[in-house]
Amino acid sequence: MKRVIVTGAAGFIGSNFVRRALETQPDWHLVGYDALTYAGNVQNLAGLEQTGRFEFVHGDICDAPAVAALFAAPVWGLINFAAETHVDRSIHGAAAFVQTNIGGTQVLLDEARKHGLEKYVQVSTDEVYGSLGPEGRFTEQSPLAPNSPYSASKAGADLLVRSYWRTHDLPAVVTRCSNNYGPYQFPEKVIPLFITNLLEGKQVPLYGDGLNVRDWIHVRDHCDALISVLARGTPGEVYNIGGDCELTNVALTHAILRELGKDESMIRRVKDRPAHDRRYAICADKIATQLGWSPRVDFATGLAETVRWYVENEAWWRAVKSGEYQKYYELQYGGR
Ligand code: NAD
Ligand code: TYD
């Protein structure tokens, strides 16, 4: 069995990754590690311990002794999802972003180096490249030019990972993915926020002129890409991951409205986000050529499936929106 530590396992992509890896990698034993911030929810991992190949440990990536304890048994791989992830929150306060995204990554890198492992994967974002004009796509050679405290902290972590590979030969890989959507996404990000607002009969707040472009990828495709990087990625490399699905926010909003049978009167135009990146688009040729991965979920199908998931899991998002799941955790695990 390959023992794989998954930090940030109780969040959106981490929990989807654990589920997907349990399905497709029979020789992996996964240890989920998560601080359970406002975005982490143990209910996202409900039932997975029963597979006998998953366990959950509550802890912070900034806590070096707690991270060291994860290495008490040999670790084959570590994949780091743990982060503060919302751009708008980073505009209101950057401290937690620097602490977790940079400081926490440094702790993980030091413990990985001290104890040894076969592969370290840093899950990063296309946002480290900054903003594109109407033409072109980000490649792994694009310069880092982050515009928000969130993306700046992710870029800082990417550079730290690179330095540990160069300086200490740590077998580390960085991935940079475009915007994800799918089940279990926290309803502060645009797709689940808009779906759940509409289900509650509320309007959806569209920033600025709504012509900003994002390159959407279904979370299952992202997780499959990460599994191939963890298994077969070359240390020292960066791999871009993208959905090849560029949409303006206006087009995205109309697609969500259509799916829920609502009209344009549900759109509320609001003030733009400061330094709002205009366009992201990923060139994912490298991972396609070198690791044979490409996205499979078509956007219309993936969006319909996602809307259905939020319709069918109203208790999940209502609890998350109201902070109820924190109480569930205290009942289940006896406090924090
Ligand atoms: P999320 O906010 O849903 O989950 C983050 C998780 O990290 C939560 O469970 C939270 O409790 C945990 N966490 C936060 N601080 C921690 C700490 N100090 N110690 C331990 N755990 C901590 O985010 P997500 O959307 O699942 O993103 C996961 C990763 O993927 C992030 O690194 C993000 O930058 C990256 N990413 C996200 C997207 C996207 O579209 N969501 C795209 C590309 C890359
Ligand atoms: P978001 O989901 O926050 O992801 P990111 O900023 O990391 O790309 O936002 C996606 C796009 O949707 C982005 O262009 C900002 C826009 N947006 C809105 O128009 N209204 C909203 O309420 C939110 C949260 C985002």
JSON list of N, CA and C and ligand atoms in Angstrom, two decimals, residues 7-16 33-41 44 59-63 80-86 96 99-101 104 122-127 150 154 175-181 184-186 188-189 216-217 219 222 226 241 336, ligand 1:
[
{"chain": "A", "resi": 7, "resn": "THR", "atom": "N", "xyz": [-3.53, 16.90, 2.39]},
{"chain": "A", "resi": 7, "resn": "THR", "atom": "CA", "xyz": [-3.81, 18.05, 3.25]},
{"chain": "A", "resi": 7, "resn": "THR", "atom": "C", "xyz": [-4.91, 18.90, 2.60]},
{"chain": "A", "resi": 8, "resn": "GLY", "atom": "N", "xyz": [-5.82, 19.42, 3.43]},
{"chain": "A", "resi": 8, "resn": "GLY", "atom": "CA", "xyz": [-6.98, 20.14, 2.89]},
{"chain": "A", "resi": 8, "resn": "GLY", "atom": "C", "xyz": [-8.03, 19.18, 2.36]},
{"chain": "A", "resi": 9, "resn": "ALA", "atom": "N", "xyz": [-8.06, 17.96, 2.90]},
{"chain": "A", "resi": 9, "resn": "ALA", "atom": "CA", "xyz": [-8.95, 16.89, 2.40]},
{"chain": "A", "resi": 9, "resn": "ALA", "atom": "C", "xyz": [-10.42, 17.17, 2.63]},
{"chain": "A", "resi": 10, "resn": "ALA", "atom": "N", "xyz": [-10.75, 18.04, 3.59]},
{"chain": "A", "resi": 10, "resn": "ALA", "atom": "CA", "xyz": [-12.17, 18.29, 3.90]},
{"chain": "A", "resi": 10, "resn": "ALA", "atom": "C", "xyz": [-12.76, 19.44, 3.08]},
{"chain": "A", "resi": 11, "resn": "GLY", "atom": "N", "xyz": [-11.96, 20.01, 2.18]},
{"chain": "A", "resi": 11, "resn": "GLY", "atom": "CA", "xyz": [-12.47, 21.09, 1.33]},
{"chain": "A", "resi": 11, "resn": "GLY", "atom": "C", "xyz": [-13.09, 20.53, 0.06]},
{"chain": "A", "resi": 12, "resn": "PHE", "atom": "N", "xyz": [-13.38, 21.43, -0.86]},
{"chain": "A", "resi": 12, "resn": "PHE", "atom": "CA", "xyz": [-14.08, 21.06, -2.10]},
{"chain": "A", "resi": 12, "resn": "PHE", "atom": "C", "xyz": [-13.25, 20.07, -2.94]},
{"chain": "A", "resi": 13, "resn": "ILE", "atom": "N", "xyz": [-12.08, 20.50, -3.40]},
{"chain": "A", "resi": 13, "resn": "ILE", "atom": "CA", "xyz": [-11.34, 19.63, -4.33]},
{"chain": "A", "resi": 13, "resn": "ILE", "atom": "C", "xyz": [-10.71, 18.46, -3.57]},
{"chain": "A", "resi": 14, "resn": "GLY", "atom": "N", "xyz": [-10.21, 18.74, -2.34]},
{"chain": "A", "resi": 14, "resn": "GLY", "atom": "CA", "xyz": [-9.59, 17.66, -1.55]},
{"chain": "A", "resi": 14, "resn": "GLY", "atom": "C", "xyz": [-10.52, 16.49, -1.32]},
{"chain": "A", "resi": 15, "resn": "SER", "atom": "N", "xyz": [-11.78, 16.79, -0.97]},
{"chain": "A", "resi": 15, "resn": "SER", "atom": "CA", "xyz": [-12.72, 15.69, -0.68]},
{"chain": "A", "resi": 15, "resn": "SER", "atom": "C", "xyz": [-13.09, 14.94, -1.97]},
{"chain": "A", "resi": 16, "resn": "ASN", "atom": "N", "xyz": [-13.22, 15.67, -3.07]},
{"chain": "A", "resi": 16, "resn": "ASN", "atom": "CA", "xyz": [-13.47, 14.99, -4.36]},
{"chain": "A", "resi": 16, "resn": "ASN", "atom": "C", "xyz": [-12.26, 14.13, -4.75]},
{"chain": "A", "resi": 33, "resn": "TYR", "atom": "N", "xyz": [-5.90, 15.24, 6.08]},
{"chain": "A", "resi": 33, "resn": "TYR", "atom": "CA", "xyz": [-5.44, 16.11, 7.17]},
{"chain": "A", "resi": 33, "resn": "TYR", "atom": "C", "xyz": [-6.03, 17.49, 6.90]},
{"chain": "A", "resi": 34, "resn": "ASP", "atom": "N", "xyz": [-6.74, 18.06, 7.88]},
{"chain": "A", "resi": 34, "resn": "ASP", "atom": "CA", "xyz": [-7.42, 19.33, 7.61]},
{"chain": "A", "resi": 34, "resn": "ASP", "atom": "C", "xyz": [-7.67, 20.08, 8.92]},
{"chain": "A", "resi": 35, "resn": "ALA", "atom": "N", "xyz": [-7.51, 21.39, 8.88]},
{"chain": "A", "resi": 35, "resn": "ALA", "atom": "CA", "xyz": [-7.74, 22.22, 10.07]},
{"chain": "A", "resi": 35, "resn": "ALA", "atom": "C", "xyz": [-9.21, 22.52, 10.29]},
{"chain": "A", "resi": 36, "resn": "LEU", "atom": "N", "xyz": [-10.06, 22.18, 9.30]},
{"chain": "A", "resi": 36, "resn": "LEU", "atom": "CA", "xyz": [-11.50, 22.46, 9.39]},
{"chain": "A", "resi": 36, "resn": "LEU", "atom": "C", "xyz": [-11.75, 23.95, 9.68]},
{"chain": "A", "resi": 37, "resn": "THR", "atom": "N", "xyz": [-11.28, 24.77, 8.77]},
{"chain": "A", "resi": 37, "resn": "THR", "atom": "CA", "xyz": [-11.61, 26.20, 8.82]},
{"chain": "A", "resi": 37, "resn": "THR", "atom": "C", "xyz": [-13.06, 26.33, 8.38]},
{"chain": "A", "resi": 38, "resn": "TYR", "atom": "N", "xyz": [-13.53, 27.57, 8.16]},
{"chain": "A", "resi": 38, "resn": "TYR", "atom": "CA", "xyz": [-14.93, 27.76, 7.72]},
{"chain": "A", "resi": 38, "resn": "TYR", "atom": "C", "xyz": [-15.20, 26.95, 6.43]},
{"chain": "A", "resi": 39, "resn": "ALA", "atom": "N", "xyz": [-14.15, 26.70, 5.63]},
{"chain": "A", "resi": 39, "resn": "ALA", "atom": "CA", "xyz": [-14.35, 26.04, 4.32]},
{"chain": "A", "resi": 39, "resn": "ALA", "atom": "C", "xyz": [-14.25, 24.52, 4.40]},
{"chain": "A", "resi": 40, "resn": "GLY", "atom": "N", "xyz": [-13.77, 24.01, 5.53]},
{"chain": "A", "resi": 40, "resn": "GLY", "atom": "CA", "xyz": [-13.57, 22.56, 5.66]},
{"chain": "A", "resi": 40, "resn": "GLY", "atom": "C", "xyz": [-14.76, 21.94, 6.36]},
{"chain": "A", "resi": 41, "resn": "ASN", "atom": "N", "xyz": [-15.16, 20.78, 5.90]},
{"chain": "A", "resi": 41, "resn": "ASN", "atom": "CA", "xyz": [-16.40, 20.18, 6.40]},
{"chain": "A", "resi": 41, "resn": "ASN", "atom": "C", "xyz": [-16.20, 18.67, 6.40]},
{"chain": "A", "resi": 44, "resn": "ASN", "atom": "N", "xyz": [-18.08, 16.27, 4.15]},
{"chain": "A", "resi": 44, "resn": "ASN", "atom": "CA", "xyz": [-17.67, 16.04, 2.76]},
{"chain": "A", "resi": 44, "resn": "ASN", "atom": "C", "xyz": [-16.98, 14.69, 2.61]},
{"chain": "A", "resi": 59, "resn": "GLY", "atom": "N", "xyz": [-5.97, 18.68, 11.93]},
{"chain": "A", "resi": 59, "resn": "GLY", "atom": "CA", "xyz": [-4.77, 19.45, 12.27]},
{"chain": "A", "resi": 59, "resn": "GLY", "atom": "C", "xyz": [-4.48, 20.52, 11.25]},
{"chain": "A", "resi": 60, "resn": "ASP", "atom": "N", "xyz": [-3.55, 21.39, 11.64]},
{"chain": "A", "resi": 60, "resn": "ASP", "atom": "CA", "xyz": [-3.20, 22.58, 10.86]},
{"chain": "A", "resi": 60, "resn": "ASP", "atom": "C", "xyz": [-1.87, 22.34, 10.15]},
{"chain": "A", "resi": 61, "resn": "ILE", "atom": "N", "xyz": [-1.75, 22.74, 8.90]},
{"chain": "A", "resi": 61, "resn": "ILE", "atom": "CA", "xyz": [-0.47, 22.54, 8.20]},
{"chain": "A", "resi": 61, "resn": "ILE", "atom": "C", "xyz": [0.63, 23.47, 8.75]},
{"chain": "A", "resi": 62, "resn": "CYS", "atom": "N", "xyz": [0.23, 24.50, 9.51]},
{"chain": "A", "resi": 62, "resn": "CYS", "atom": "CA", "xyz": [1.24, 25.39, 10.10]},
{"chain": "A", "resi": 62, "resn": "CYS", "atom": "C", "xyz": [1.85, 24.80, 11.38]},
{"chain": "A", "resi": 63, "resn": "ASP", "atom": "N", "xyz": [1.28, 23.70, 11.88]},
{"chain": "A", "resi": 63, "resn": "ASP", "atom": "CA", "xyz": [1.69, 23.10, 13.15]},
{"chain": "A", "resi": 63, "resn": "ASP", "atom": "C", "xyz": [2.73, 22.00, 12.88]},
{"chain": "A", "resi": 80, "resn": "ASN", "atom": "N", "xyz": [-0.85, 18.65, -1.46]},
{"chain": "A", "resi": 80, "resn": "ASN", "atom": "CA", "xyz": [-1.28, 19.77, -0.61]},
{"chain": "A", "resi": 80, "resn": "ASN", "atom": "C", "xyz": [-2.39, 20.60, -1.27]},
{"chain": "A", "resi": 81, "resn": "PHE", "atom": "N", "xyz": [-3.62, 20.40, -0.74]},
{"chain": "A", "resi": 81, "resn": "PHE", "atom": "CA", "xyz": [-4.76, 21.23, -1.14]},
{"chain": "A", "resi": 81, "resn": "PHE", "atom": "C", "xyz": [-5.02, 22.33, -0.11]},
{"chain": "A", "resi": 82, "resn": "ALA", "atom": "N", "xyz": [-4.47, 22.19, 1.10]},
{"chain": "A", "resi": 82, "resn": "ALA", "atom": "CA", "xyz": [-4.84, 23.10, 2.20]},
{"chain": "A", "resi": 82, "resn": "ALA", "atom": "C", "xyz": [-4.48, 24.54, 1.85]},
{"chain": "A", "resi": 83, "resn": "ALA", "atom": "N", "xyz": [-5.46, 25.41, 1.91]},
{"chain": "A", "resi": 83, "resn": "ALA", "atom": "CA", "xyz": [-5.21, 26.81, 1.59]},
{"chain": "A", "resi": 83, "resn": "ALA", "atom": "C", "xyz": [-6.42, 27.65, 1.95]},
{"chain": "A", "resi": 84, "resn": "GLU", "atom": "N", "xyz": [-6.17, 28.94, 2.11]},
{"chain": "A", "resi": 84, "resn": "GLU", "atom": "CA", "xyz": [-7.23, 29.93, 2.05]},
{"chain": "A", "resi": 84, "resn": "GLU", "atom": "C", "xyz": [-7.42, 30.20, 0.56]},
{"chain": "A", "resi": 85, "resn": "THR", "atom": "N", "xyz": [-8.69, 30.17, 0.08]},
{"chain": "A", "resi": 85, "resn": "THR", "atom": "CA", "xyz": [-8.87, 30.09, -1.37]},
{"chain": "A", "resi": 85, "resn": "THR", "atom": "C", "xyz": [-9.75, 31.17, -2.01]},
{"chain": "A", "resi": 86, "resn": "HIS", "atom": "N", "xyz": [-10.34, 32.05, -1.20]},
{"chain": "A", "resi": 86, "resn": "HIS", "atom": "CA", "xyz": [-11.29, 32.96, -1.86]},
{"chain": "A", "resi": 86, "resn": "HIS", "atom": "C", "xyz": [-10.71, 34.36, -2.07]},
{"chain": "A", "resi": 96, "resn": "ALA", "atom": "N", "xyz": [-4.26, 35.52, 6.93]},
{"chain": "A", "resi": 96, "resn": "ALA", "atom": "CA", "xyz": [-4.47, 34.06, 6.94]},
{"chain": "A", "resi": 96, "resn": "ALA", "atom": "C", "xyz": [-3.95, 33.44, 5.64]},
{"chain": "A", "resi": 99, "resn": "GLN", "atom": "N", "xyz": [-0.17, 33.21, 6.02]},
{"chain": "A", "resi": 99, "resn": "GLN", "atom": "CA", "xyz": [0.16, 32.22, 7.05]},
{"chain": "A", "resi": 99, "resn": "GLN", "atom": "C", "xyz": [-0.04, 30.79, 6.54]},
{"chain": "A", "resi": 100, "resn": "THR", "atom": "N", "xyz": [-1.22, 30.49, 6.01]},
{"chain": "A", "resi": 100, "resn": "THR", "atom": "CA", "xyz": [-1.49, 29.11, 5.56]},
{"chain": "A", "resi": 100, "resn": "THR", "atom": "C", "xyz": [-0.81, 28.81, 4.23]},
{"chain": "A", "resi": 101, "resn": "ASN", "atom": "N", "xyz": [-1.02, 29.69, 3.25]},
{"chain": "A", "resi": 101, "resn": "ASN", "atom": "CA", "xyz": [-0.61, 29.33, 1.89]},
{"chain": "A", "resi": 101, "resn": "ASN", "atom": "C", "xyz": [0.91, 29.32, 1.75]},
{"chain": "A", "resi": 104, "resn": "GLY", "atom": "N", "xyz": [2.33, 27.58, 5.85]},
{"chain": "A", "resi": 104, "resn": "GLY", "atom": "CA", "xyz": [1.94, 26.17, 5.96]},
{"chain": "A", "resi": 104, "resn": "GLY", "atom": "C", "xyz": [2.68, 25.31, 4.94]},
{"chain": "A", "resi": 122, "resn": "GLN", "atom": "N", "xyz": [2.15, 20.06, -5.10]},
{"chain": "A", "resi": 122, "resn": "GLN", "atom": "CA", "xyz": [1.60, 21.33, -4.65]},
{"chain": "A", "resi": 122, "resn": "GLN", "atom": "C", "xyz": [0.47, 21.72, -5.61]},
{"chain": "A", "resi": 123, "resn": "VAL", "atom": "N", "xyz": [-0.76, 21.77, -5.09]},
{"chain": "A", "resi": 123, "resn": "VAL", "atom": "CA", "xyz": [-1.91, 22.09, -5.94]},
{"chain": "A", "resi": 123, "resn": "VAL", "atom": "C", "xyz": [-2.02, 23.61, -6.02]},
{"chain": "A", "resi": 124, "resn": "SER", "atom": "N", "xyz": [-1.64, 24.15, -7.17]},
{"chain": "A", "resi": 124, "resn": "SER", "atom": "CA", "xyz": [-1.69, 25.61, -7.32]},
{"chain": "A", "resi": 124, "resn": "SER", "atom": "C", "xyz": [-2.75, 26.00, -8.34]},
{"chain": "A", "resi": 125, "resn": "THR", "atom": "N", "xyz": [-2.68, 27.22, -8.79]},
{"chain": "A", "resi": 125, "resn": "THR", "atom": "CA", "xyz": [-3.77, 27.80, -9.58]},
{"chain": "A", "resi": 125, "resn": "THR", "atom": "C", "xyz": [-3.23, 28.60, -10.77]},
{"chain": "A", "resi": 126, "resn": "ASP", "atom": "N", "xyz": [-4.04, 28.70, -11.82]},
{"chain": "A", "resi": 126, "resn": "ASP", "atom": "CA", "xyz": [-3.66, 29.54, -12.97]},
{"chain": "A", "resi": 126, "resn": "ASP", "atom": "C", "xyz": [-3.62, 31.01, -12.58]},
{"chain": "A", "resi": 127, "resn": "GLU", "atom": "N", "xyz": [-4.23, 31.36, -11.43]},
{"chain": "A", "resi": 127, "resn": "GLU", "atom": "CA", "xyz": [-4.29, 32.77, -11.04]},
{"chain": "A", "resi": 127, "resn": "GLU", "atom": "C", "xyz": [-2.90, 33.35, -10.75]},
{"chain": "A", "resi": 150, "resn": "TYR", "atom": "N", "xyz": [-4.57, 36.58, -2.59]},
{"chain": "A", "resi": 150, "resn": "TYR", "atom": "CA", "xyz": [-4.70, 35.11, -2.73]},
{"chain": "A", "resi": 150, "resn": "TYR", "atom": "C", "xyz": [-3.68, 34.58, -3.74]},
{"chain": "A", "resi": 154, "resn": "LYS", "atom": "N", "xyz": [-0.27, 32.14, -3.31]},
{"chain": "A", "resi": 154, "resn": "LYS", "atom": "CA", "xyz": [-0.10, 30.87, -4.01]},
{"chain": "A", "resi": 154, "resn": "LYS", "atom": "C", "xyz": [1.20, 30.90, -4.84]},
{"chain": "A", "resi": 175, "resn": "THR", "atom": "N", "xyz": [1.20, 21.92, -9.75]},
{"chain": "A", "resi": 175, "resn": "THR", "atom": "CA", "xyz": [0.16, 21.93, -10.78]},
{"chain": "A", "resi": 175, "resn": "THR", "atom": "C", "xyz": [-0.56, 23.27, -10.72]},
{"chain": "A", "resi": 176, "resn": "ARG", "atom": "N", "xyz": [-0.98, 23.75, -11.88]},
{"chain": "A", "resi": 176, "resn": "ARG", "atom": "CA", "xyz": [-1.73, 25.03, -11.92]},
{"chain": "A", "resi": 176, "resn": "ARG", "atom": "C", "xyz": [-2.99, 24.82, -12.73]},
{"chain": "A", "resi": 177, "resn": "CYS", "atom": "N", "xyz": [-4.11, 24.82, -12.03]},
{"chain": "A", "resi": 177, "resn": "CYS", "atom": "CA", "xyz": [-5.39, 24.51, -12.67]},
{"chain": "A", "resi": 177, "resn": "CYS", "atom": "C", "xyz": [-6.28, 25.74, -12.78]},
{"chain": "A", "resi": 178, "resn": "SER", "atom": "N", "xyz": [-7.19, 25.68, -13.73]},
{"chain": "A", "resi": 178, "resn": "SER", "atom": "CA", "xyz": [-8.18, 26.75, -13.92]},
{"chain": "A", "resi": 178, "resn": "SER", "atom": "C", "xyz": [-9.36, 26.56, -12.96]},
{"chain": "A", "resi": 179, "resn": "ASN", "atom": "N", "xyz": [-10.41, 27.36, -13.11]},
{"chain": "A", "resi": 179, "resn": "ASN", "atom": "CA", "xyz": [-11.56, 27.36, -12.17]},
{"chain": "A", "resi": 179, "resn": "ASN", "atom": "C", "xyz": [-12.32, 26.03, -12.19]},
{"chain": "A", "resi": 180, "resn": "ASN", "atom": "N", "xyz": [-12.48, 25.44, -11.01]},
{"chain": "A", "resi": 180, "resn": "ASN", "atom": "CA", "xyz": [-13.21, 24.17, -10.84]},
{"chain": "A", "resi": 180, "resn": "ASN", "atom": "C", "xyz": [-14.67, 24.40, -10.50]},
{"chain": "A", "resi": 181, "resn": "TYR", "atom": "N", "xyz": [-15.52, 23.44, -10.88]},
{"chain": "A", "resi": 181, "resn": "TYR", "atom": "CA", "xyz": [-16.90, 23.42, -10.40]},
{"chain": "A", "resi": 181, "resn": "TYR", "atom": "C", "xyz": [-17.28, 21.97, -10.18]},
{"chain": "A", "resi": 184, "resn": "TYR", "atom": "N", "xyz": [-19.92, 19.69, -3.70]},
{"chain": "A", "resi": 184, "resn": "TYR", "atom": "CA", "xyz": [-19.19, 20.03, -2.46]},
{"chain": "A", "resi": 184, "resn": "TYR", "atom": "C", "xyz": [-18.40, 21.33, -2.54]},
{"chain": "A", "resi": 185, "resn": "GLN", "atom": "N", "xyz": [-18.69, 22.20, -3.53]},
{"chain": "A", "resi": 185, "resn": "GLN", "atom": "CA", "xyz": [-17.96, 23.49, -3.56]},
{"chain": "A", "resi": 185, "resn": "GLN", "atom": "C", "xyz": [-18.63, 24.46, -2.62]},
{"chain": "A", "resi": 186, "resn": "PHE", "atom": "N", "xyz": [-17.85, 25.15, -1.83]},
{"chain": "A", "resi": 186, "resn": "PHE", "atom": "CA", "xyz": [-18.36, 26.07, -0.82]},
{"chain": "A", "resi": 186, "resn": "PHE", "atom": "C", "xyz": [-19.12, 27.22, -1.50]},
{"chain": "A", "resi": 188, "resn": "GLU", "atom": "N", "xyz": [-19.47, 30.22, -1.62]},
{"chain": "A", "resi": 188, "resn": "GLU", "atom": "CA", "xyz": [-18.98, 31.60, -1.73]},
{"chain": "A", "resi": 188, "resn": "GLU", "atom": "C", "xyz": [-18.41, 31.78, -3.13]},
{"chain": "A", "resi": 189, "resn": "LYS", "atom": "N", "xyz": [-18.07, 30.66, -3.82]},
{"chain": "A", "resi": 189, "resn": "LYS", "atom": "CA", "xyz": [-17.52, 30.72, -5.18]},
{"chain": "A", "resi": 189, "resn": "LYS", "atom": "C", "xyz": [-18.71, 30.88, -6.14]},
{"chain": "A", "resi": 216, "resn": "TRP", "atom": "N", "xyz": [-13.45, 26.94, -17.36]},
{"chain": "A", "resi": 216, "resn": "TRP", "atom": "CA", "xyz": [-14.06, 26.05, -16.37]},
{"chain": "A", "resi": 216, "resn": "TRP", "atom": "C", "xyz": [-13.69, 24.59, -16.56]},
{"chain": "A", "resi": 217, "resn": "ILE", "atom": "N", "xyz": [-13.41, 23.91, -15.45]},
{"chain": "A", "resi": 217, "resn": "ILE", "atom": "CA", "xyz": [-13.10, 22.47, -15.49]},
{"chain": "A", "resi": 217, "resn": "ILE", "atom": "C", "xyz": [-13.91, 21.77, -14.39]},
{"chain": "A", "resi": 219, "resn": "VAL", "atom": "N", "xyz": [-14.48, 19.27, -11.44]},
{"chain": "A", "resi": 219, "resn": "VAL", "atom": "CA", "xyz": [-13.54, 18.84, -10.40]},
{"chain": "A", "resi": 219, "resn": "VAL", "atom": "C", "xyz": [-13.06, 17.40, -10.61]},
{"chain": "A", "resi": 222, "resn": "HIS", "atom": "N", "xyz": [-10.13, 17.51, -12.87]},
{"chain": "A", "resi": 222, "resn": "HIS", "atom": "CA", "xyz": [-8.95, 18.01, -12.15]},
{"chain": "A", "resi": 222, "resn": "HIS", "atom": "C", "xyz": [-8.36, 16.90, -11.27]},
{"chain": "A", "resi": 226, "resn": "LEU", "atom": "N", "xyz": [-4.63, 15.24, -11.24]},
{"chain": "A", "resi": 226, "resn": "LEU", "atom": "CA", "xyz": [-3.75, 15.23, -10.06]},
{"chain": "A", "resi": 226, "resn": "LEU", "atom": "C", "xyz": [-3.30, 13.81, -9.72]},
{"chain": "A", "resi": 241, "resn": "ILE", "atom": "N", "xyz": [-3.23, 22.60, -15.86]},
{"chain": "A", "resi": 241, "resn": "ILE", "atom": "CA", "xyz": [-4.42, 21.75, -16.01]},
{"chain": "A", "resi": 241, "resn": "ILE", "atom": "C", "xyz": [-5.59, 22.68, -16.33]},
{"chain": "A", "resi": 336, "resn": "ARG", "atom": "N", "xyz": [-12.90, 21.33, 19.08]},
{"chain": "A", "resi": 336, "resn": "ARG", "atom": "CA", "xyz": [-11.74, 21.60, 18.24]},
{"chain": "A", "resi": 336, "resn": "ARG", "atom": "C", "xyz": [-10.55, 22.00, 19.08]},
{"chain": "B", "resi": 1, "resn": "NAD", "atom": "P1", "xyz": [-11.54, 25.02, -0.19]},
{"chain": "B", "resi": 1, "resn": "NAD", "atom": "O1", "xyz": [-11.50, 26.40, 0.38]},
{"chain": "B", "resi": 1, "resn": "NAD", "atom": "O2", "xyz": [-12.86, 24.40, -0.51]},
{"chain": "B", "resi": 1, "resn": "NAD", "atom": "O3", "xyz": [-10.76, 24.01, 0.78]},
{"chain": "B", "resi": 1, "resn": "NAD", "atom": "C1", "xyz": [-9.58, 24.34, 1.44]},
{"chain": "B", "resi": 1, "resn": "NAD", "atom": "C2", "xyz": [-9.41, 23.34, 2.57]},
{"chain": "B", "resi": 1, "resn": "NAD", "atom": "O4", "xyz": [-8.16, 23.62, 3.25]},
{"chain": "B", "resi": 1, "resn": "NAD", "atom": "C3", "xyz": [-10.50, 23.40, 3.64]},
{"chain": "B", "resi": 1, "resn": "NAD", "atom": "O5", "xyz": [-10.96, 22.11, 3.96]},
{"chain": "B", "resi": 1, "resn": "NAD", "atom": "C4", "xyz": [-9.81, 24.04, 4.85]},
{"chain": "B", "resi": 1, "resn": "NAD", "atom": "O6", "xyz": [-10.34, 23.62, 6.10]},
{"chain": "B", "resi": 1, "resn": "NAD", "atom": "C5", "xyz": [-8.38, 23.56, 4.64]},
{"chain": "B", "resi": 1, "resn": "NAD", "atom": "N1", "xyz": [-7.40, 24.43, 5.31]},
{"chain": "B", "resi": 1, "resn": "NAD", "atom": "C6", "xyz": [-7.32, 25.78, 5.27]},
{"chain": "B", "resi": 1, "resn": "NAD", "atom": "N2", "xyz": [-6.30, 26.22, 6.03]},
{"chain": "B", "resi": 1, "resn": "NAD", "atom": "C7", "xyz": [-5.71, 25.10, 6.55]},
{"chain": "B", "resi": 1, "resn": "NAD", "atom": "C8", "xyz": [-4.59, 24.90, 7.40]},
{"chain": "B", "resi": 1, "resn": "NAD", "atom": "N3", "xyz": [-3.89, 25.93, 7.88]},
{"chain": "B", "resi": 1, "resn": "NAD", "atom": "N4", "xyz": [-4.25, 23.63, 7.72]},
{"chain": "B", "resi": 1, "resn": "NAD", "atom": "C9", "xyz": [-4.97, 22.58, 7.25]},
{"chain": "B", "resi": 1, "resn": "NAD", "atom": "N5", "xyz": [-6.05, 22.72, 6.46]},
{"chain": "B", "resi": 1, "resn": "NAD", "atom": "C10", "xyz": [-6.41, 23.97, 6.10]},
{"chain": "B", "resi": 1, "resn": "NAD", "atom": "O7", "xyz": [-10.62, 25.11, -1.49]},
{"chain": "B", "resi": 1, "resn": "NAD", "atom": "P2", "xyz": [-10.62, 24.25, -2.83]},
{"chain": "B", "resi": 1, "resn": "NAD", "atom": "O8", "xyz": [-11.39, 24.98, -3.85]},
{"chain": "B", "resi": 1, "resn": "NAD", "atom": "O9", "xyz": [-10.90, 22.84, -2.54]},
{"chain": "B", "resi": 1, "resn": "NAD", "atom": "O10", "xyz": [-9.07, 24.40, -3.25]},
{"chain": "B", "resi": 1, "resn": "NAD", "atom": "C11", "xyz": [-8.10, 23.43, -2.88]},
{"chain": "B", "resi": 1, "resn": "NAD", "atom": "C12", "xyz": [-6.76, 23.81, -3.46]},
{"chain": "B", "resi": 1, "resn": "NAD", "atom": "O11", "xyz": [-6.86, 23.89, -4.90]},
{"chain": "B", "resi": 1, "resn": "NAD", "atom": "C13", "xyz": [-6.26, 25.19, -3.00]},
{"chain": "B", "resi": 1, "resn": "NAD", "atom": "O12", "xyz": [-4.87, 25.10, -2.76]},
{"chain": "B", "resi": 1, "resn": "NAD", "atom": "C14", "xyz": [-6.55, 26.11, -4.18]},
{"chain": "B", "resi": 1, "resn": "NAD", "atom": "O13", "xyz": [-5.62, 27.16, -4.23]},
{"chain": "B", "resi": 1, "resn": "NAD", "atom": "C15", "xyz": [-6.38, 25.15, -5.34]},
{"chain": "B", "resi": 1, "resn": "NAD", "atom": "N6", "xyz": [-7.15, 25.49, -6.55]},
{"chain": "B", "resi": 1, "resn": "NAD", "atom": "C16", "xyz": [-8.51, 25.70, -6.46]},
{"chain": "B", "resi": 1, "resn": "NAD", "atom": "C17", "xyz": [-9.22, 25.97, -7.63]},
{"chain": "B", "resi": 1, "resn": "NAD", "atom": "C18", "xyz": [-10.71, 26.17, -7.61]},
{"chain": "B", "resi": 1, "resn": "NAD", "atom": "O14", "xyz": [-11.30, 26.54, -8.62]},
{"chain": "B", "resi": 1, "resn": "NAD", "atom": "N7", "xyz": [-11.41, 25.92, -6.50]},
{"chain": "B", "resi": 1, "resn": "NAD", "atom": "C19", "xyz": [-8.56, 26.05, -8.87]},
{"chain": "B", "resi": 1, "resn": "NAD", "atom": "C20", "xyz": [-7.17, 25.82, -8.91]},
{"chain": "B", "resi": 1, "resn": "NAD", "atom": "C21", "xyz": [-6.49, 25.54, -7.74]}
]
